[in-house]
Coordinates of C-alpha atoms in Angstrom, one line a residue:
M1 CA 4.2 -15.2 1.7
E2 CA 1.5 -12.6 1.8
W3 CA 0.8 -9.0 2.7
K4 CA -1.6 -8.8 5.7
E5 CA -3.0 -5.5 7.0
V6 CA -3.3 -5.6 10.8
S7 CA -4.3 -3.2 13.5
P8 CA -1.3 -0.8 14.1
E9 CA 0.8 -1.7 17.0
Q10 CA 1.3 2.0 18.0
S11 CA -1.4 4.6 18.3
N12 CA 0.4 7.2 16.1
W13 CA 0.6 4.7 13.1
K14 CA -2.2 5.2 10.6
K15 CA -1.7 1.8 8.9
Q16 CA 0.4 -1.4 9.4
I17 CA 0.9 -4.1 6.7
N18 CA 3.0 -7.1 7.6
V19 CA 4.8 -9.5 5.3
M20 CA 3.7 -12.9 6.6
A21 CA 5.2 -16.3 5.9
Y22 CA 2.5 -19.0 5.5
Y23 CA 4.3 -21.4 7.7
G24 CA 3.1 -20.7 11.2
D25 CA 1.7 -17.3 10.3
Y26 CA 5.1 -15.8 11.1
K27 CA 5.7 -12.0 10.7
I28 CA 8.8 -11.4 8.6
A29 CA 8.6 -7.6 8.4
S30 CA 6.2 -4.6 8.3
I31 CA 5.6 -1.4 6.4
I32 CA 4.1 1.4 8.5
L33 CA 2.3 4.6 7.5
C34 CA 3.0 7.2 10.1
D35 CA 2.6 11.0 9.7
G36 CA 2.2 10.6 5.9
E37 CA 5.5 8.7 5.5
W38 CA 6.1 5.0 4.9
I39 CA 8.6 3.2 7.2
S40 CA 10.0 -0.3 6.9
V41 CA 10.5 -2.5 9.9
I42 CA 12.8 -5.5 9.6
N43 CA 14.1 -7.3 12.6
D44 CA 13.1 -4.4 14.9
N45 CA 15.2 -1.9 12.7
T46 CA 13.2 0.9 11.2
E47 CA 14.1 2.9 8.0
L48 CA 12.2 5.6 6.1
L49 CA 11.0 4.5 2.7
I50 CA 11.2 6.8 -0.3
A51 CA 7.7 5.5 -1.3
K52 CA 4.7 7.8 -1.6
T53 CA 2.0 5.2 -2.1
E54 CA 1.3 1.8 -0.5
D55 CA 2.2 0.0 -3.8
E56 CA 5.5 1.8 -3.9
A57 CA 6.2 1.0 -0.3
K58 CA 5.5 -2.7 -0.9
E59 CA 7.8 -2.7 -3.9
E60 CA 10.6 -1.0 -2.0
M61 CA 10.1 -3.4 1.0
I62 CA 10.5 -6.4 -1.3
E63 CA 13.8 -5.0 -2.5
R64 CA 15.0 -4.3 1.1
L65 CA 14.0 -7.8 2.1
E66 CA 15.9 -9.4 -0.8
E67 CA 19.1 -7.5 0.4
Y68 CA 18.4 -8.4 4.0
F69 CA 18.0 -12.2 3.3
V70 CA 21.2 -12.2 1.1
D71 CA 23.1 -10.7 4.0
E72 CA 21.5 -13.2 6.5
I73 CA 22.4 -16.1 4.3
N74 CA 26.0 -14.9 4.0
Y75 CA 26.2 -14.4 7.7
Y76 CA 25.0 -18.0 8.5
K77 CA 27.4 -19.4 5.8
E78 CA 30.3 -17.7 7.6
L79 CA 29.1 -19.2 10.9
R80 CA 28.9 -22.6 9.4
N81 CA 32.4 -22.3 8.1
S82 CA 33.6 -21.2 11.6
L83 CA 32.0 -24.4 13.0
G84 CA 34.2 -26.4 10.7
E85 CA 37.3 -24.6 12.0
L86 CA 36.3 -25.4 15.5
K87 CA 36.1 -29.1 14.7
E88 CA 39.6 -28.9 13.4
E89 CA 41.1 -27.4 16.6

């Protein structure tokens, strides 16, 4: 994975930095600087970051992504278990 600064998708954004997966150049999430505040964008959901600097925003985004991926993994484990229940019916 890597950070990749890109042209902002919206005109009122001052800066956009995407978290990119190497495989297929896939965008995982973004941090946005808008009106002097950093915002995280994960799966089209936006949240204000506490960060004041770009480095702080990156650090906070990594923490949020870790939580997001744990939740996603747990969700898919539950789905997989439900598939097993369907087989038994």
